[in-house]
Amino acid sequence: MYSPDVKVIDVGRRPIDDYIFDIIVSFREGVNEVILKGRGDTISKAVDLYWKLKDRLGDSIELVKVDIGSERFRGRTKSYIALRVRRKY
Amino acid sequence: MYSPDVKVIDVGRRPIDDYIFDIIVSFREGVNEVILKGRGDTISKAVDLYWKLKDRLGDSIELVKVDIGSERFRGRTKSYIALRVRRKY
């Protein structure tokens, strides 16, 4: 579905700093784009994660697109958000 | 900031059905576009509200744009989401 230089980050119950650490490591390893995906209650957390990442990385990242949707997840229909974040340099 | 036929819906602690009712009434009264705004924890609720509204109104509405941002609100920096929803007919 996505090329290997794109990584999907499923935002769950881990602390936001853990995700930030993972993303920074991924960028260093050559990933060009991350998709921050939040479902249901973690939609808000995905948006917070984006802003904390932006505070940390500043102009070296850009928000390419924000999608929202609704999908079956573990047997229930849940809203989701997908924030596509690209590394610029 | 917005024209009179645009209404901002601040998503807070009221039940989702209350917001749906308000939006349907607004559309009947001539509002062409609503902006569903969620802040912090209510970001997820704003996305859920959009999907419940979509279930109810189907193709008569369309999602024009999804913006996310970060702003000062009651003295704290908070993430927000703004979902622009337009009535098509």
Tab-separated table of C-alpha atoms in Angstrom:
chain	number	residue	atom	x	y	z
A	1	MET	CA	0.000	0.000	0.000
A	2	TYR	CA	2.723	2.464	0.996
A	3	SER	CA	6.300	2.531	-0.238
A	4	PRO	CA	9.014	1.297	2.168
A	5	ASP	CA	10.115	4.839	2.996
A	6	VAL	CA	6.698	5.515	4.538
A	7	LYS	CA	6.026	4.330	8.082
A	8	VAL	CA	2.630	4.154	9.764
A	9	ILE	CA	2.661	5.057	13.456
A	10	ASP	CA	-0.378	3.608	15.236
A	11	VAL	CA	-1.002	5.975	18.102
A	12	GLY	CA	-2.105	4.018	21.156
A	13	ARG	CA	-1.561	4.093	24.900
A	14	ARG	CA	2.203	4.621	24.974
A	15	PRO	CA	3.529	8.028	26.133
A	16	ILE	CA	3.823	10.625	23.368
A	17	ASP	CA	7.604	10.891	23.889
A	18	ASP	CA	7.958	7.211	22.925
A	19	TYR	CA	6.342	7.887	19.565
A	20	ILE	CA	8.499	10.974	19.038
A	21	PHE	CA	11.602	8.905	19.729
A	22	ASP	CA	10.470	6.208	17.244
A	23	ILE	CA	9.773	8.799	14.571
A	24	ILE	CA	13.115	10.551	14.966
A	25	VAL	CA	14.903	7.196	14.754
A	26	SER	CA	12.870	6.288	11.642
A	27	PHE	CA	13.775	9.558	9.940
A	28	ARG	CA	17.465	8.918	10.704
A	29	GLU	CA	17.131	5.450	9.192
A	30	GLY	CA	15.881	6.863	5.909
A	31	VAL	CA	12.101	6.979	6.302
A	32	ASN	CA	10.827	10.041	4.431
A	33	GLU	CA	7.251	10.113	5.569
A	34	VAL	CA	5.329	8.997	8.637
A	35	ILE	CA	1.584	8.592	8.905
A	36	LEU	CA	0.334	9.276	12.409
A	37	LYS	CA	-2.818	7.253	12.758
A	38	GLY	CA	-5.208	7.715	15.670
A	39	ARG	CA	-8.468	5.830	16.157
A	40	GLY	CA	-11.377	6.778	18.391
A	41	ASP	CA	-10.029	8.281	21.617
A	42	THR	CA	-6.477	8.442	20.288
A	43	ILE	CA	-7.401	10.870	17.492
A	44	SER	CA	-6.741	13.783	19.874
A	45	LYS	CA	-3.452	12.207	20.902
A	46	ALA	CA	-2.341	11.884	17.264
A	47	VAL	CA	-2.904	15.628	16.765
A	48	ASP	CA	-1.012	16.416	19.991
A	49	LEU	CA	1.777	14.133	18.814
A	50	TYR	CA	2.037	16.070	15.574
A	51	TRP	CA	2.406	19.388	17.420
A	52	LYS	CA	4.986	18.046	19.859
A	53	LEU	CA	6.914	16.626	16.922
A	54	LYS	CA	6.656	20.003	15.197
A	55	ASP	CA	7.991	21.746	18.328
A	56	ARG	CA	10.932	19.359	18.308
A	57	LEU	CA	11.754	19.240	14.617
A	58	GLY	CA	10.508	22.637	13.408
A	59	ASP	CA	10.839	23.417	9.721
A	60	SER	CA	12.538	20.124	8.939
A	61	ILE	CA	9.101	18.477	8.731
A	62	GLU	CA	5.894	19.459	7.007
A	63	LEU	CA	2.298	18.317	7.313
A	64	VAL	CA	1.342	17.057	3.861
A	65	LYS	CA	-2.246	15.996	4.406
A	66	VAL	CA	-4.871	15.360	7.037
A	67	ASP	CA	-7.398	12.628	6.326
A	68	ILE	CA	-10.255	11.484	8.468
A	69	GLY	CA	-12.240	8.349	7.938
A	70	SER	CA	-14.361	5.664	9.477
A	71	GLU	CA	-13.418	1.976	9.421
A	72	ARG	CA	-14.010	-1.401	11.051
A	73	PHE	CA	-11.422	-1.997	13.750
A	74	ARG	CA	-11.639	-4.989	16.107
A	75	GLY	CA	-15.260	-5.526	15.135
A	76	ARG	CA	-16.454	-1.968	15.684
A	77	THR	CA	-16.828	1.045	13.445
A	78	LYS	CA	-14.400	3.699	14.571
A	79	SER	CA	-13.413	7.122	13.337
A	80	TYR	CA	-9.771	7.644	12.560
A	81	ILE	CA	-7.389	10.409	11.613
A	82	ALA	CA	-4.277	10.027	9.458
A	83	LEU	CA	-1.690	12.808	9.510
A	84	ARG	CA	0.922	12.526	6.766
A	85	VAL	CA	4.169	14.121	7.890
A	86	ARG	CA	7.111	14.443	5.538
A	87	ARG	CA	10.737	15.026	6.360
A	88	LYS	CA	12.056	17.920	4.272
A	89	TYR	CA	15.803	17.560	4.914
B	1	MET	CA	-13.814	36.272	9.869
B	2	TYR	CA	-16.452	33.971	8.358
B	3	SER	CA	-19.475	34.998	6.313
B	4	PRO	CA	-22.890	34.833	8.037
B	5	ASP	CA	-23.824	31.602	6.265
B	6	VAL	CA	-20.953	29.822	8.026
B	7	LYS	CA	-21.473	28.618	11.590
B	8	VAL	CA	-18.757	27.448	13.966
B	9	ILE	CA	-19.787	24.556	16.208
B	10	ASP	CA	-17.578	24.380	19.300
B	11	VAL	CA	-17.592	20.721	20.242
B	12	GLY	CA	-17.649	20.383	24.019
B	13	ARG	CA	-19.261	18.178	26.621
B	14	ARG	CA	-22.824	18.074	25.254
B	15	PRO	CA	-24.071	14.803	23.736
B	16	ILE	CA	-23.276	14.364	20.040
B	17	ASP	CA	-26.983	14.223	19.150
B	18	ASP	CA	-27.415	17.775	20.490
B	19	TYR	CA	-24.813	19.048	18.040
B	20	ILE	CA	-26.400	17.091	15.191
B	21	PHE	CA	-29.761	18.656	16.005
B	22	ASP	CA	-28.235	22.163	16.058
B	23	ILE	CA	-26.508	21.595	12.739
B	24	ILE	CA	-29.630	20.280	11.003
B	25	VAL	CA	-31.612	23.279	12.287
B	26	SER	CA	-28.844	25.634	11.085
B	27	PHE	CA	-28.867	24.095	7.610
B	28	ARG	CA	-32.666	24.526	7.459
B	29	GLU	CA	-32.253	28.159	8.455
B	30	GLY	CA	-29.940	28.857	5.531
B	31	VAL	CA	-26.463	28.147	6.884
B	32	ASN	CA	-24.389	26.660	4.055
B	33	GLU	CA	-21.324	25.585	5.947
B	34	VAL	CA	-20.515	24.488	9.469
B	35	ILE	CA	-17.074	24.284	11.011
B	36	LEU	CA	-16.848	21.540	13.621
B	37	LYS	CA	-14.165	22.651	16.013
B	38	GLY	CA	-12.708	20.339	18.631
B	39	ARG	CA	-9.940	21.234	21.082
B	40	GLY	CA	-7.752	18.860	23.066
B	41	ASP	CA	-9.828	15.900	24.209
B	42	THR	CA	-12.796	16.910	22.057
B	43	ILE	CA	-10.841	16.514	18.803
B	44	SER	CA	-11.883	12.841	18.683
B	45	LYS	CA	-15.474	13.819	19.395
B	46	ALA	CA	-15.481	16.330	16.531
B	47	VAL	CA	-14.425	13.573	14.115
B	48	ASP	CA	-17.096	11.225	15.520
B	49	LEU	CA	-19.632	14.022	15.149
B	50	TYR	CA	-18.719	14.403	11.512
B	51	TRP	CA	-19.288	10.687	10.827
B	52	LYS	CA	-22.597	10.582	12.692
B	53	LEU	CA	-23.706	13.637	10.732
B	54	LYS	CA	-22.592	11.927	7.525
B	55	ASP	CA	-24.613	8.812	8.464
B	56	ARG	CA	-27.641	11.022	8.988
B	57	LEU	CA	-27.346	13.372	6.025
B	58	GLY	CA	-25.463	11.239	3.484
B	59	ASP	CA	-24.605	12.821	0.165
B	60	SER	CA	-26.327	16.085	1.017
B	61	ILE	CA	-23.159	17.191	2.844
B	62	GLU	CA	-19.513	17.102	1.916
B	63	LEU	CA	-16.299	17.483	3.880
B	64	VAL	CA	-14.501	20.434	2.327
B	65	LYS	CA	-11.370	20.618	4.416
B	66	VAL	CA	-9.706	19.311	7.555
B	67	ASP	CA	-7.371	21.681	9.373
B	68	ILE	CA	-5.405	21.051	12.493
B	69	GLY	CA	-3.651	23.667	14.550
B	70	SER	CA	-2.381	24.700	17.914
B	71	GLU	CA	-3.628	27.782	19.761
B	72	ARG	CA	-3.869	29.465	23.134
B	73	PHE	CA	-7.195	28.640	24.770
B	74	ARG	CA	-7.981	29.633	28.366
B	75	GLY	CA	-4.312	30.272	29.011
B	76	ARG	CA	-2.995	26.956	27.695
B	77	THR	CA	-1.687	25.822	24.347
B	78	LYS	CA	-4.068	23.264	22.906
B	79	SER	CA	-4.280	21.358	19.675
B	80	TYR	CA	-7.460	21.765	17.689
B	81	ILE	CA	-9.168	20.343	14.635
B	82	ALA	CA	-11.512	22.229	12.319
B	83	LEU	CA	-13.710	20.221	9.963
B	84	ARG	CA	-15.411	22.321	7.288
B	85	VAL	CA	-18.679	20.700	6.234
B	86	ARG	CA	-20.745	22.114	3.391
B	87	ARG	CA	-24.379	21.513	2.597
B	88	LYS	CA	-24.695	20.568	-1.056
B	89	TYR	CA	-28.478	20.856	-1.483
